[in-house]
CSV table of N, CA and C in Angstrom, one decimal:
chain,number,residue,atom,x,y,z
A,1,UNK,N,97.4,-62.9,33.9
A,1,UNK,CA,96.6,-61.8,34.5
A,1,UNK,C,96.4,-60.7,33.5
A,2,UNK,N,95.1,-60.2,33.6
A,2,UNK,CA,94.8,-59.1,32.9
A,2,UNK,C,95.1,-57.7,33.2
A,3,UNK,N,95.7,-57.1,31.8
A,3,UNK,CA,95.7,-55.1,32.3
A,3,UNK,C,94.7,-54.5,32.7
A,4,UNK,N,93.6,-55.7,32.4
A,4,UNK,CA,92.5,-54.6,32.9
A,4,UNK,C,91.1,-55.4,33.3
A,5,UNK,N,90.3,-54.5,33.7
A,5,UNK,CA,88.9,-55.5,34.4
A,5,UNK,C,88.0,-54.9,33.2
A,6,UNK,N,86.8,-55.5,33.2
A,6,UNK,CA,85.9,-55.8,32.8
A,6,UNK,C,84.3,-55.2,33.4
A,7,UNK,N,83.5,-54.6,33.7
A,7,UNK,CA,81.8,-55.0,34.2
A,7,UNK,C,81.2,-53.9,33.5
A,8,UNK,N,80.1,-54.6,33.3
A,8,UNK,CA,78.8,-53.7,32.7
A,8,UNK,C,77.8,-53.7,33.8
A,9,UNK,N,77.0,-52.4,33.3
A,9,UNK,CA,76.1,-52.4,34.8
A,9,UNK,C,74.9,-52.9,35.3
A,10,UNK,N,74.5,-53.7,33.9
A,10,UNK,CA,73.8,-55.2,34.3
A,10,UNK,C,74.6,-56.8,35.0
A,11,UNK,N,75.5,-56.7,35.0
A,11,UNK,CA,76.4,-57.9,35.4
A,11,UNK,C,76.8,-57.7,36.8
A,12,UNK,N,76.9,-56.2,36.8
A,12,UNK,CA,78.0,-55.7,38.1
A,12,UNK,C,76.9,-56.1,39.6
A,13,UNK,N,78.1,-56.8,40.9
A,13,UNK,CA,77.3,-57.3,42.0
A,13,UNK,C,76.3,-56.5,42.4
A,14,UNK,N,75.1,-56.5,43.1
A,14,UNK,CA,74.4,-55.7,43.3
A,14,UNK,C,74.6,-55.3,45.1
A,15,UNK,N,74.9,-54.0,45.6
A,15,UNK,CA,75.0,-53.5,46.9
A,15,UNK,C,74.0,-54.5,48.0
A,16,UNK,N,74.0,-54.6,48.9
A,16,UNK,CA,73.7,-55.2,50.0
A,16,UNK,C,72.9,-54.5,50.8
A,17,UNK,N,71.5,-53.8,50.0
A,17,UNK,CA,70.7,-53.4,50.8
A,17,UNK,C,69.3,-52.9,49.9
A,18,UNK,N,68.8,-52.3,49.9
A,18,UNK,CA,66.9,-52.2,49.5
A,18,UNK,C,67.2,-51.3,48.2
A,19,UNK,N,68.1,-50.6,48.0
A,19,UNK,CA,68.1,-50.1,46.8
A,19,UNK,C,68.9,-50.4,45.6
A,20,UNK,N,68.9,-50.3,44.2
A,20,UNK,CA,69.6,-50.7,43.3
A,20,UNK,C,70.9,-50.0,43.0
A,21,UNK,N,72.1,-50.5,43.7
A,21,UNK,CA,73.2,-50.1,43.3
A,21,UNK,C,73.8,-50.8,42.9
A,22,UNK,N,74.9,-50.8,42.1
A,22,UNK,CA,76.0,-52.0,41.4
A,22,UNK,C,76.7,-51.6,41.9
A,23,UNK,N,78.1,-52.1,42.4
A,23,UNK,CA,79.2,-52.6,42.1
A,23,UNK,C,80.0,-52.6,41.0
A,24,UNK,N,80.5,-51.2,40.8
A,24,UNK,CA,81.0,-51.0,39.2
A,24,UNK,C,82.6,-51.3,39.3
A,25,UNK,N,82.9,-51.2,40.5
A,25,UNK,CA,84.7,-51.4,40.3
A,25,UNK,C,85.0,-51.5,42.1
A,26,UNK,N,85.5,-52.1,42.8
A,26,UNK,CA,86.1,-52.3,44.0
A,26,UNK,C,87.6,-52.8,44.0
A,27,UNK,N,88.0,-51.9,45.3
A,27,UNK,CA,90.1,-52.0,45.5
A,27,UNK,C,89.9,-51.9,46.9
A,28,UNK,N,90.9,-52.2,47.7
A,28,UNK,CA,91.0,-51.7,49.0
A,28,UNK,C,91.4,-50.4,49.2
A,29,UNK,N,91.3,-49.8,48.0
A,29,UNK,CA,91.5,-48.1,48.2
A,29,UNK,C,90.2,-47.4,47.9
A,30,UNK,N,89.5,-48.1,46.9
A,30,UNK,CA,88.5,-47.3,45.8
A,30,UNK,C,87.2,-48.1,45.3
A,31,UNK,N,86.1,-47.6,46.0
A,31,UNK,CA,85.1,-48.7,45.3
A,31,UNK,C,84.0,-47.4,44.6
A,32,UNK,N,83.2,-47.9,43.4
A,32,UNK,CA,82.8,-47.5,42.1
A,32,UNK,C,81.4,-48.0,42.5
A,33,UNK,N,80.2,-47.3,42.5
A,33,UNK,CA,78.7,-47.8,42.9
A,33,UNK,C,77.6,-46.7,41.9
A,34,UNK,N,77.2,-47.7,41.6
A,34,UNK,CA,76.3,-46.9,40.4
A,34,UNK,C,74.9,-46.8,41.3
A,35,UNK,N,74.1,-46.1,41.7
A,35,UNK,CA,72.9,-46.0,42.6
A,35,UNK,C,72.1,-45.2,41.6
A,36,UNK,N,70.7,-46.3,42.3
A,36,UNK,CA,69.8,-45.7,41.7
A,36,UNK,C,68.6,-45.6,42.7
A,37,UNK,N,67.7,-44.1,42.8
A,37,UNK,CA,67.0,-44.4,43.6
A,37,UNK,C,65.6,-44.1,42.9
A,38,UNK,N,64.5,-44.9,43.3
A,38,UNK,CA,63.2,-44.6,42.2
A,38,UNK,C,62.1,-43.4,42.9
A,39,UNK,N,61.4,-42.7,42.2
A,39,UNK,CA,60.5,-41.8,42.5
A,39,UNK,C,60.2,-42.3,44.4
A,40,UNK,N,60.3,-40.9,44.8
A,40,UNK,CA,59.3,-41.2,46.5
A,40,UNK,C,60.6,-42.2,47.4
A,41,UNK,N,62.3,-42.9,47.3
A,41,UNK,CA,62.4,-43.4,47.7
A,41,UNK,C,63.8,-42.7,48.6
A,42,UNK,N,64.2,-43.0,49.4
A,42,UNK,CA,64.8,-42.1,50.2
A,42,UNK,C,65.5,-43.1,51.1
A,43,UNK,N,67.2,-42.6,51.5
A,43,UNK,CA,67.8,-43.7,52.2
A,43,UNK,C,67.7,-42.9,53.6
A,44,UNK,N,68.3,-44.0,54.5
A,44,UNK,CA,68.2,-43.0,56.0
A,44,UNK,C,69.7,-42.7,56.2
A,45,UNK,N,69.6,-41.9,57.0
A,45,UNK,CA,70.9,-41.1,57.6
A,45,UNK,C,71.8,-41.6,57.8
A,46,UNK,N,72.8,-41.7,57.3
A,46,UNK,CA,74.3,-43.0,58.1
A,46,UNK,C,75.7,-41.8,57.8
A,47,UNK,N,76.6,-42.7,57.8
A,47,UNK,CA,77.9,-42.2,57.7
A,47,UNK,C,79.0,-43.0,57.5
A,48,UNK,N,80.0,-42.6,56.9
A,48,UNK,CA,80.9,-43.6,56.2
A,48,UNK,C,82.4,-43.0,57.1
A,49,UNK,N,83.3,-44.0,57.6
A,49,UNK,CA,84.5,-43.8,57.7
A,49,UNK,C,85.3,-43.0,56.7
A,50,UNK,N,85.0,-42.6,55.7
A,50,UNK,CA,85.5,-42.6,54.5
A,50,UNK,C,85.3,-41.5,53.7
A,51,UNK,N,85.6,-40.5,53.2
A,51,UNK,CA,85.6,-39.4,52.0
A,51,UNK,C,84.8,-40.2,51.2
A,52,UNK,N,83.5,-39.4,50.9
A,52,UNK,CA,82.7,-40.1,49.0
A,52,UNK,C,82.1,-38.7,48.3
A,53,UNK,N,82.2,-39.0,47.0
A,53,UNK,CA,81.9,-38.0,46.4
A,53,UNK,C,81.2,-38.6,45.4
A,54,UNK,N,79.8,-37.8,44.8
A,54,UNK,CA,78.7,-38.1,44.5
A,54,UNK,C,78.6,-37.6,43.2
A,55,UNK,N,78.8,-37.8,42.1
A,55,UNK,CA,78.4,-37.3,40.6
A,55,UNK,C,77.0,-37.2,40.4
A,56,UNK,N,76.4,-36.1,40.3
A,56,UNK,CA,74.8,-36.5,39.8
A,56,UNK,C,74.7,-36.6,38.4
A,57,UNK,N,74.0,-38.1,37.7
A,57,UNK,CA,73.7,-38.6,36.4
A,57,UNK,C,72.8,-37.7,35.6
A,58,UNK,N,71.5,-38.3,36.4
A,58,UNK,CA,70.2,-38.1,36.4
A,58,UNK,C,69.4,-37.6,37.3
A,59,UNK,N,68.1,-36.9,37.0
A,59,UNK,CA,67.1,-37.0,38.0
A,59,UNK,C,67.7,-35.7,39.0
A,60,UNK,N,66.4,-35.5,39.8
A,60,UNK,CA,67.1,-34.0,41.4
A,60,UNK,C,66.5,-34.9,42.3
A,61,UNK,N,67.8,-34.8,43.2
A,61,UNK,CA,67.1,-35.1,44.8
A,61,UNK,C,67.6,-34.2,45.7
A,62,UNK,N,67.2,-34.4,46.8
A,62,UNK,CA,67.4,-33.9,48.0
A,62,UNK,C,68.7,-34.3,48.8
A,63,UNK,N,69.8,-33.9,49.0
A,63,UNK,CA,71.1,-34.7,49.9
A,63,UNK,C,71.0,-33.8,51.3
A,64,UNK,N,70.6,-34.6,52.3
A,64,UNK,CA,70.9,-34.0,53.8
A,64,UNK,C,72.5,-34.4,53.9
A,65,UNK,N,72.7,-33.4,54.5
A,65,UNK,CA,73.9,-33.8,55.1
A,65,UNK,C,74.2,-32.6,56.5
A,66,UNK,N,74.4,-33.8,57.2
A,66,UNK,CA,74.2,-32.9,59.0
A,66,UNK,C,73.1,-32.4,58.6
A,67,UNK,N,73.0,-31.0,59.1
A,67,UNK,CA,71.8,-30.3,59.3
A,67,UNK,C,71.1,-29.5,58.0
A,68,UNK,N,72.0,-29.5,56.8
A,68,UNK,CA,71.4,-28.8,55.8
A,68,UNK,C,71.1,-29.7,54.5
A,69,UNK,N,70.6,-29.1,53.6
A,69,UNK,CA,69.3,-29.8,53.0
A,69,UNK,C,70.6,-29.4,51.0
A,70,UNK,N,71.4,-30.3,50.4
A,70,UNK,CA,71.5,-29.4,49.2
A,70,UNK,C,70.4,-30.2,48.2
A,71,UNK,N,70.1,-29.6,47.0
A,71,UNK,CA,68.9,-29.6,45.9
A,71,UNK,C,70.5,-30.3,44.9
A,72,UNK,N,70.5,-31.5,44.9
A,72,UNK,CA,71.3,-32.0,43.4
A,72,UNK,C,70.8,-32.2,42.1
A,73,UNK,N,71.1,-32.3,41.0
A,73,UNK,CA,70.6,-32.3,39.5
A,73,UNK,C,71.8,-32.8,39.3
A,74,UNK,N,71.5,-33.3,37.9
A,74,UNK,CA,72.5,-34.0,37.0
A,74,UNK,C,74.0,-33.0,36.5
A,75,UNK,N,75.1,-33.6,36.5
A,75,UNK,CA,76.3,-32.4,36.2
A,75,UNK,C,76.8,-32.0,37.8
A,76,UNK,N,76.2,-32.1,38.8
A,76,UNK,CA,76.5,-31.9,40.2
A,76,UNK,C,77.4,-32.6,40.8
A,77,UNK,N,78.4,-32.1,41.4
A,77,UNK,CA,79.6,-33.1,42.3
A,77,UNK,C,79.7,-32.7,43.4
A,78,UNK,N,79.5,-33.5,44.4
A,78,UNK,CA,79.2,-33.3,46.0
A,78,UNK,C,79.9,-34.0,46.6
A,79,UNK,N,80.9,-33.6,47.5
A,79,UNK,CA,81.8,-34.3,48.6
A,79,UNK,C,81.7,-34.4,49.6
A,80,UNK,N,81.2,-35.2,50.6
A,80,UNK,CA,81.2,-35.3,51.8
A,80,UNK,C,82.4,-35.9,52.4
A,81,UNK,N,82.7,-35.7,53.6
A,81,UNK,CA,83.9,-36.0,54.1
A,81,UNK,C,83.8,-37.1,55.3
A,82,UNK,N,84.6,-37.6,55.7
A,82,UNK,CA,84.8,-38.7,56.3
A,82,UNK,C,83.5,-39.1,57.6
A,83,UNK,N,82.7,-39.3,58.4
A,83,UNK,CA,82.1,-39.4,59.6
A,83,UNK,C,80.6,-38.3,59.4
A,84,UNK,N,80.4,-37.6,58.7
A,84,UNK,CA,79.8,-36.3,58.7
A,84,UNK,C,78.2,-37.0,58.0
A,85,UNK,N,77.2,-37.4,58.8
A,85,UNK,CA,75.8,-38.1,58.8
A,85,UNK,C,75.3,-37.3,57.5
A,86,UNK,N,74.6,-38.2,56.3
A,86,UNK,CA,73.9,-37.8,55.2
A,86,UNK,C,73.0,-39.0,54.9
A,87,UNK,N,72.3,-38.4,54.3
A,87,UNK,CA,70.9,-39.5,53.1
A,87,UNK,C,70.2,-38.4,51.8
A,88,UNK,N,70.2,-39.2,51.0
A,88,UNK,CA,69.6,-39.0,49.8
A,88,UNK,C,67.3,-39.0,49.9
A,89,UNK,N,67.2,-38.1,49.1
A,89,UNK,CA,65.9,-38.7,49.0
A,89,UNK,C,65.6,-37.9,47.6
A,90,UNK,N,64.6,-39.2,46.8
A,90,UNK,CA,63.9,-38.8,45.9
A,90,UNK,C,62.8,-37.9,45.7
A,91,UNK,N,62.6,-37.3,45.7
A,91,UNK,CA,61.1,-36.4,46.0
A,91,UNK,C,60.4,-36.2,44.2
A,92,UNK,N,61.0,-36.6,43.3
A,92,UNK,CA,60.9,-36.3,42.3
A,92,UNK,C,59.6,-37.4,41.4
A,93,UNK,N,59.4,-37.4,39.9
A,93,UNK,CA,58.8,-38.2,39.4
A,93,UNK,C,59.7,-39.0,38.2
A,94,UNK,N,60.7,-39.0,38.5
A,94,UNK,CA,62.0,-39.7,37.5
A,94,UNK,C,62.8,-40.6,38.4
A,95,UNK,N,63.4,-41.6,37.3
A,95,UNK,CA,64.7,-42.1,38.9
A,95,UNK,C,65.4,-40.9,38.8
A,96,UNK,N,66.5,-41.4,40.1
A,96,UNK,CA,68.1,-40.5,40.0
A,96,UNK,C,69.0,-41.3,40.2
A,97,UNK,N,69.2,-41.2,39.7
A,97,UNK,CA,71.0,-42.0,39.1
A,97,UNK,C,72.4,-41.1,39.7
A,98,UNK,N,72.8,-41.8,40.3
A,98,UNK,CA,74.1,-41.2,40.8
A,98,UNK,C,75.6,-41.8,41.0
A,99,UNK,N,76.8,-41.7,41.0
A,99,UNK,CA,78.0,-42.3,40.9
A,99,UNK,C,78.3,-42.2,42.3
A,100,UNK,N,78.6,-43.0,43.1
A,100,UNK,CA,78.9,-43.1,44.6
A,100,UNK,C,80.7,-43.6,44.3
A,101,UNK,N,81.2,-42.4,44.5
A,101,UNK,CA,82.8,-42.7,44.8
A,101,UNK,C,83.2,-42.8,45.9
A,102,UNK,N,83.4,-44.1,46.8
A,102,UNK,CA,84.3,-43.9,48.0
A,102,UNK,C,86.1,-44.3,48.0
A,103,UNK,N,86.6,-43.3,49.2
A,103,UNK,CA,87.8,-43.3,48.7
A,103,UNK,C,88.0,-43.9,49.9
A,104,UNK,N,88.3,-45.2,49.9
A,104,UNK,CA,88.5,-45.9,51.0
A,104,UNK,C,89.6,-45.8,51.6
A,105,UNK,N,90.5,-45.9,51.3
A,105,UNK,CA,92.1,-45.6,50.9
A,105,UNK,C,92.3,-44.3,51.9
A,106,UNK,N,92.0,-43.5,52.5
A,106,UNK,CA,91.7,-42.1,52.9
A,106,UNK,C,91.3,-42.1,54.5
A,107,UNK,N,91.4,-43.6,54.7
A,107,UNK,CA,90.5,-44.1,56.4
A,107,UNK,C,92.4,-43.3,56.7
């Protein structure tokens, strides 16, 4: 067995839904998602059992969460907390690139 894992973020599984995320690292504590959303594209409102926190890469979008609206940019770290309804949207002319950390481990 290996000290350590391996993925690049062309190899890495790709998420299970309309937009391009990878699968950069998964544990039954901690999963690692590299998202990307393209100009004009925008996810809808959900919510996670779970603590995630959001590194912004690249690119500004829009993050709703509940009822207010934050403006992200690259260098940005955003935490939302466990059940609390959010969505991303692109409004921009760039992708945006973001690190989706969930802390699964935390249910």
């Amino acid at each position: 067995m290996k000290d350590y894992s391996l993925t690049t973020l062309f190899t890495a599984e790709k998420v299970p839904f309309k937009f391009d995320g990878r699968v950069l690292y998964h544990s039954e504590d901690y999963e690692l998602v590299y998202l990307t959303l393209n100009p004009g594209e925008s996810m809808e409102m959900h919510s996670q059992p779970f603590e995630v926190v959001f590194f912004v890469l690249e690119g500004k979008a829009s993050l709703t969460v509940g009822d207010q609206v934050v403006k992200a940019e690259p260098g940005f770290t955003v935490s939302v907390r466990p059940g609390v309804m959010r969505a991303w949207r692109n409004s921009g002319n760039v992708p945006f690139r973001v690190l989706v950390n969930k802390l699964i481990g935390k249910i």
